[in-house]
Tab-separated table of C-alpha atoms in Angstrom:
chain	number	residue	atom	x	y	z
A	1377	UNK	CA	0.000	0.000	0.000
A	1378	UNK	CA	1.362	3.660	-1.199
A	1379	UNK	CA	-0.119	7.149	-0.759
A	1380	UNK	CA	-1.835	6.281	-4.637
A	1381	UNK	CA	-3.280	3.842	-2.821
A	1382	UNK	CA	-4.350	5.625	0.245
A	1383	UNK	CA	-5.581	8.470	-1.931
A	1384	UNK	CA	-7.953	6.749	-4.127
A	1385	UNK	CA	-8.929	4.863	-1.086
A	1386	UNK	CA	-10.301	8.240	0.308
A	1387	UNK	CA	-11.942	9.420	-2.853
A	1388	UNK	CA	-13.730	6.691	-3.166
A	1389	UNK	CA	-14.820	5.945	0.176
A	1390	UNK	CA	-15.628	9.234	0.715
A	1391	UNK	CA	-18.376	8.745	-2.063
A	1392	UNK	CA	-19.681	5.935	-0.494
A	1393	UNK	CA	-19.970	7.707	2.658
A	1394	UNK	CA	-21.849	10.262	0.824
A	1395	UNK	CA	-24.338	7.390	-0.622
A	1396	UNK	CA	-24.655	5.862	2.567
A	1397	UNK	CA	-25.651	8.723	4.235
A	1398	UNK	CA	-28.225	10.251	1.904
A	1399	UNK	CA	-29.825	6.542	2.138
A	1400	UNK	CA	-30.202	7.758	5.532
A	1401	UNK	CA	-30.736	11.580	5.597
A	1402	UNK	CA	-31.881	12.963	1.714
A	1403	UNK	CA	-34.167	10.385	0.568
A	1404	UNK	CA	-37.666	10.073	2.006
A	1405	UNK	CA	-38.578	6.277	2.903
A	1406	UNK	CA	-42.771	6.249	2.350
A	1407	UNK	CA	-42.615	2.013	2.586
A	1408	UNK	CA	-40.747	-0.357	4.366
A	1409	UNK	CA	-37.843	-1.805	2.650
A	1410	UNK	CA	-38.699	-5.220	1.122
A	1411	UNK	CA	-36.929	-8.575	0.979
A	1412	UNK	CA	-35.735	-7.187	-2.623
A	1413	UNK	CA	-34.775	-4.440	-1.245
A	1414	UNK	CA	-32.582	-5.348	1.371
A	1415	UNK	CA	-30.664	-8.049	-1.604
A	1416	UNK	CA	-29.965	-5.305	-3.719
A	1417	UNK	CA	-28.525	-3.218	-1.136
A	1418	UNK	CA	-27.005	-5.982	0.315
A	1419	UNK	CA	-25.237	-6.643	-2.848
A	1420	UNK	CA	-24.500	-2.863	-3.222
A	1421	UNK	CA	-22.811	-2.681	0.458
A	1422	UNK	CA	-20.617	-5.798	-0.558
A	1423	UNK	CA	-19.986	-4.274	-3.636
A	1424	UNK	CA	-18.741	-1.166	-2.331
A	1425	UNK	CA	-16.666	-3.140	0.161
A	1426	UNK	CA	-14.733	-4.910	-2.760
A	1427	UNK	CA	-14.097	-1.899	-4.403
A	1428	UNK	CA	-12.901	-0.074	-1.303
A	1429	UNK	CA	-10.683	-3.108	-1.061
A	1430	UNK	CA	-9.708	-3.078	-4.584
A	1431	UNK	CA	-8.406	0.656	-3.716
A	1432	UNK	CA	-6.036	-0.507	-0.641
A	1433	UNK	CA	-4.832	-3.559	-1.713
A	1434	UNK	CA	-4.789	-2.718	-5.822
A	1435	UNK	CA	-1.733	-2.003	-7.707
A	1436	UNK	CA	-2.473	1.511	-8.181
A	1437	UNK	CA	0.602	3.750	-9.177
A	1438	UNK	CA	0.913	7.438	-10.160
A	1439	UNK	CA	-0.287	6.596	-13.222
A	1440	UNK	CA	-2.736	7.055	-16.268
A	1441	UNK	CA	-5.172	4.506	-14.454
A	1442	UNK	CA	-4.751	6.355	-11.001
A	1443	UNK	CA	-5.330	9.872	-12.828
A	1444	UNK	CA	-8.391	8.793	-14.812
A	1445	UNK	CA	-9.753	6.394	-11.722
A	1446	UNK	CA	-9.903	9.660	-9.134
A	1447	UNK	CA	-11.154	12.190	-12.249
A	1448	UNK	CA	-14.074	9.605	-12.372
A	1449	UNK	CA	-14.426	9.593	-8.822
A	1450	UNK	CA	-14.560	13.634	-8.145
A	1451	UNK	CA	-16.711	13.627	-11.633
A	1452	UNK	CA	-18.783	11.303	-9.476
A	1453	UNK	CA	-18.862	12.869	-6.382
A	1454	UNK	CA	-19.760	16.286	-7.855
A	1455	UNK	CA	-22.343	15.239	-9.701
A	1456	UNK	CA	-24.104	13.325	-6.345
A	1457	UNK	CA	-23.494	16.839	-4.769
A	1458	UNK	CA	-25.122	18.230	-7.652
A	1459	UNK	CA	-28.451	16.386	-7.394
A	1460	UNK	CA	-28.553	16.814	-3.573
A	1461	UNK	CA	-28.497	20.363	-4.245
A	1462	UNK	CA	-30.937	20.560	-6.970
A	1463	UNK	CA	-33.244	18.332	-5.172
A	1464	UNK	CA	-32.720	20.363	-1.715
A	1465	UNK	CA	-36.338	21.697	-1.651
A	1466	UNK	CA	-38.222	18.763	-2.953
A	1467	UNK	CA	-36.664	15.466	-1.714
A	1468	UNK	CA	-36.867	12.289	-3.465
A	1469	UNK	CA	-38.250	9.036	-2.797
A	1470	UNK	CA	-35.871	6.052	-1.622
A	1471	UNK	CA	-35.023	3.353	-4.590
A	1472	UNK	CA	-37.990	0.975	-4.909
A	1473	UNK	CA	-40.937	3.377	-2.810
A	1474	UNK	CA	-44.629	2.517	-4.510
A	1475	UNK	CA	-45.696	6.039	-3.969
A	1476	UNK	CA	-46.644	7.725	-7.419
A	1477	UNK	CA	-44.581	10.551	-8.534
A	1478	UNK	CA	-45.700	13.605	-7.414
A	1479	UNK	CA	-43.472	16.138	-9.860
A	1480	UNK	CA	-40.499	15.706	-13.172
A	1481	UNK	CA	-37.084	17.280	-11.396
A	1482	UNK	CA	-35.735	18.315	-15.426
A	1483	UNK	CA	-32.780	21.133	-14.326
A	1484	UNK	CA	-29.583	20.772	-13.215
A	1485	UNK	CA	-28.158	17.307	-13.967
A	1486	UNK	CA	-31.592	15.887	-14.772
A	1487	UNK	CA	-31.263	18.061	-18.069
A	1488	UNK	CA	-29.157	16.174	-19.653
A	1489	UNK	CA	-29.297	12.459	-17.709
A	1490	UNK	CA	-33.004	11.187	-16.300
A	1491	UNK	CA	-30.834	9.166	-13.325
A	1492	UNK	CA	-27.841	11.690	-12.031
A	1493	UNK	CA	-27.800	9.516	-9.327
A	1494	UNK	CA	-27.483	6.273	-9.961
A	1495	UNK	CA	-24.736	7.334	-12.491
A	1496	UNK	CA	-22.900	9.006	-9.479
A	1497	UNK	CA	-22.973	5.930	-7.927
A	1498	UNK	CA	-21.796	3.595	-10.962
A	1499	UNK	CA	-19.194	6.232	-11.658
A	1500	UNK	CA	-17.371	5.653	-8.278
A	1501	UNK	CA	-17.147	1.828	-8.616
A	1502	UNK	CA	-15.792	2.523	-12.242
A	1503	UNK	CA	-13.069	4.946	-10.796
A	1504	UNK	CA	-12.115	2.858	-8.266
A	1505	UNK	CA	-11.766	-0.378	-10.526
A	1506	UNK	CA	-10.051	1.804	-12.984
A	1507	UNK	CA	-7.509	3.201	-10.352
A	1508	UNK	CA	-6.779	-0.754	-8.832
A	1509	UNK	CA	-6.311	-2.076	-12.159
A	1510	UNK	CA	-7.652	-5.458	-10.678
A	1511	UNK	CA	-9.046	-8.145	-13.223
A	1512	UNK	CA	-11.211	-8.908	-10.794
A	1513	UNK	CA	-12.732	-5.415	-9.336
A	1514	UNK	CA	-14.973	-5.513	-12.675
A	1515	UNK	CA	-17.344	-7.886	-10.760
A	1516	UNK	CA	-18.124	-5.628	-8.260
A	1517	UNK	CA	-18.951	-2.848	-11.168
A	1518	UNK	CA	-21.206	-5.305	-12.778
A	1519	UNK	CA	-22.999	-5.674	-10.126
A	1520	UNK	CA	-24.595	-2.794	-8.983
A	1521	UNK	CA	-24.730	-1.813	-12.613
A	1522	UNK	CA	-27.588	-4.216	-12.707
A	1523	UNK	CA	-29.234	-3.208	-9.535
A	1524	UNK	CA	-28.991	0.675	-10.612
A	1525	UNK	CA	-30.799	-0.510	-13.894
A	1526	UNK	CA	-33.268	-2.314	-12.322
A	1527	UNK	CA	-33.978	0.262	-9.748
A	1528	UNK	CA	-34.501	2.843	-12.780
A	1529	UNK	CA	-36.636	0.345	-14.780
A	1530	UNK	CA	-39.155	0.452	-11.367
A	1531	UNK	CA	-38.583	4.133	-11.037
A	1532	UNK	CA	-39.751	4.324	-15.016
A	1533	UNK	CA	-42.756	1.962	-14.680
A	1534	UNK	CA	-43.771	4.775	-11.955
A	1535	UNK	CA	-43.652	7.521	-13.916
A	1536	UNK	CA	-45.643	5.560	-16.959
A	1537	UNK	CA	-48.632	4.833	-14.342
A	1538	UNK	CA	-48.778	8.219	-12.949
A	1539	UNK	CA	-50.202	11.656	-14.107
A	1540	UNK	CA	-47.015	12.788	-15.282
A	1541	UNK	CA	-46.776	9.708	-17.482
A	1542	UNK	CA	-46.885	12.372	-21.230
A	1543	UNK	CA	-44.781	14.621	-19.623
A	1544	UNK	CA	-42.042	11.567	-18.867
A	1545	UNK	CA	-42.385	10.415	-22.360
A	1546	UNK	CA	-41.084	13.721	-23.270
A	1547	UNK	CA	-38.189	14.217	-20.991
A	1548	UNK	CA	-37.379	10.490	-22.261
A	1549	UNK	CA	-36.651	11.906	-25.518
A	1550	UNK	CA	-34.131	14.753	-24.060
A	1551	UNK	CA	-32.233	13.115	-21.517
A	1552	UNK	CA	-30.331	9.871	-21.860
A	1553	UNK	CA	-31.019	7.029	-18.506
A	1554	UNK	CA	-27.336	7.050	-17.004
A	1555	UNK	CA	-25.767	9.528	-19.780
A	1556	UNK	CA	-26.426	12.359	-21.910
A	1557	UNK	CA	-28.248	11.948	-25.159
A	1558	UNK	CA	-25.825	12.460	-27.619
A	1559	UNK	CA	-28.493	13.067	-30.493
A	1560	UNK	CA	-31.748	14.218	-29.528
């Protein structure tokens, strides 16, 4: 272990922390957490305990992979801080809630990507990956890549049920799920 190591050990855990706690704090729980629930953030926690392994134990170096690995990181965390802020008057429901949606959040990062969130979160499991350069850090990526994808397919199937179900057709056309739309 090396201050690279240490480093992108902070950045990323640091993220997490931030996830963790707006789990906690930010996001409004209307129904209690299910069995599926609890898996998929089971799998998440594990997940991010790989990665934050990944980070300590990885061969990271002051190199290319180090460099991009934390610029995916603070791209990550900034955008998290981003929707917090956006979202600072109107908090969200928690992952999974039944409750229909009640309004379209469309500025700031929901301009341009219909989940800011959940790509804050992939993009920290990326950077850290990235940054370890360990073969086998991808599986923890994959992972919650599916849970972030099933979460947003739910989250979707809300919006189509609900009275805002035109306007989300719409602002499906503008912004990408995880990324921008590069042609609208």
């Amino acid at each position: 272990m090396n201050l690279a190591n240490i480093i992108l050990f902070l950045g990323a855990a640091f993220n997490f922390g931030s996830f963790i706690r707006a789990a906690f704090t930010f996001f409004e729980f209307k129904d209690p957490p299910t069995r599926q629930v609890k898996i998929l953030s089971g799998l998440t926690l594990a997940s991010q305990a790989a990665i934050l392994l990944a980070t300590l134990f990885g061969r990271v170096e002051w190199d290319l992979f180090f460099f991009i690995g934390m610029a995916i990181i603070l791209l990550s965390s900034t955008l998290f801080w981003w929707c917090i802020q956006v979202n600072s008057e109107k908090k969200l429901t928690a992952a999974y809630d039944s409750n229909s949606p009640e309004h379209l959040m469309k500025k700031g990062p929901y301009a341009l990507i219909r989940h800011p969130f959940y790509t804050s979160y992939m993009l920290t499991y990326i950077g850290g990956a990235l940054g370890s350069k360990l073969w086998w850090a991808l599986i923890p990526v994959i992972i919650p890549i599916f849970v972030y994808y099933h979460a947003s397919n739910f989250e979707e199937r809300k919006f189509s049920q609900s009275g805002l179900h035109q306007a989300y057709l719409e602002y499906k056309k503008q912004a990408g799920r995880f990324l921008p739309r590069l042609f609208r």
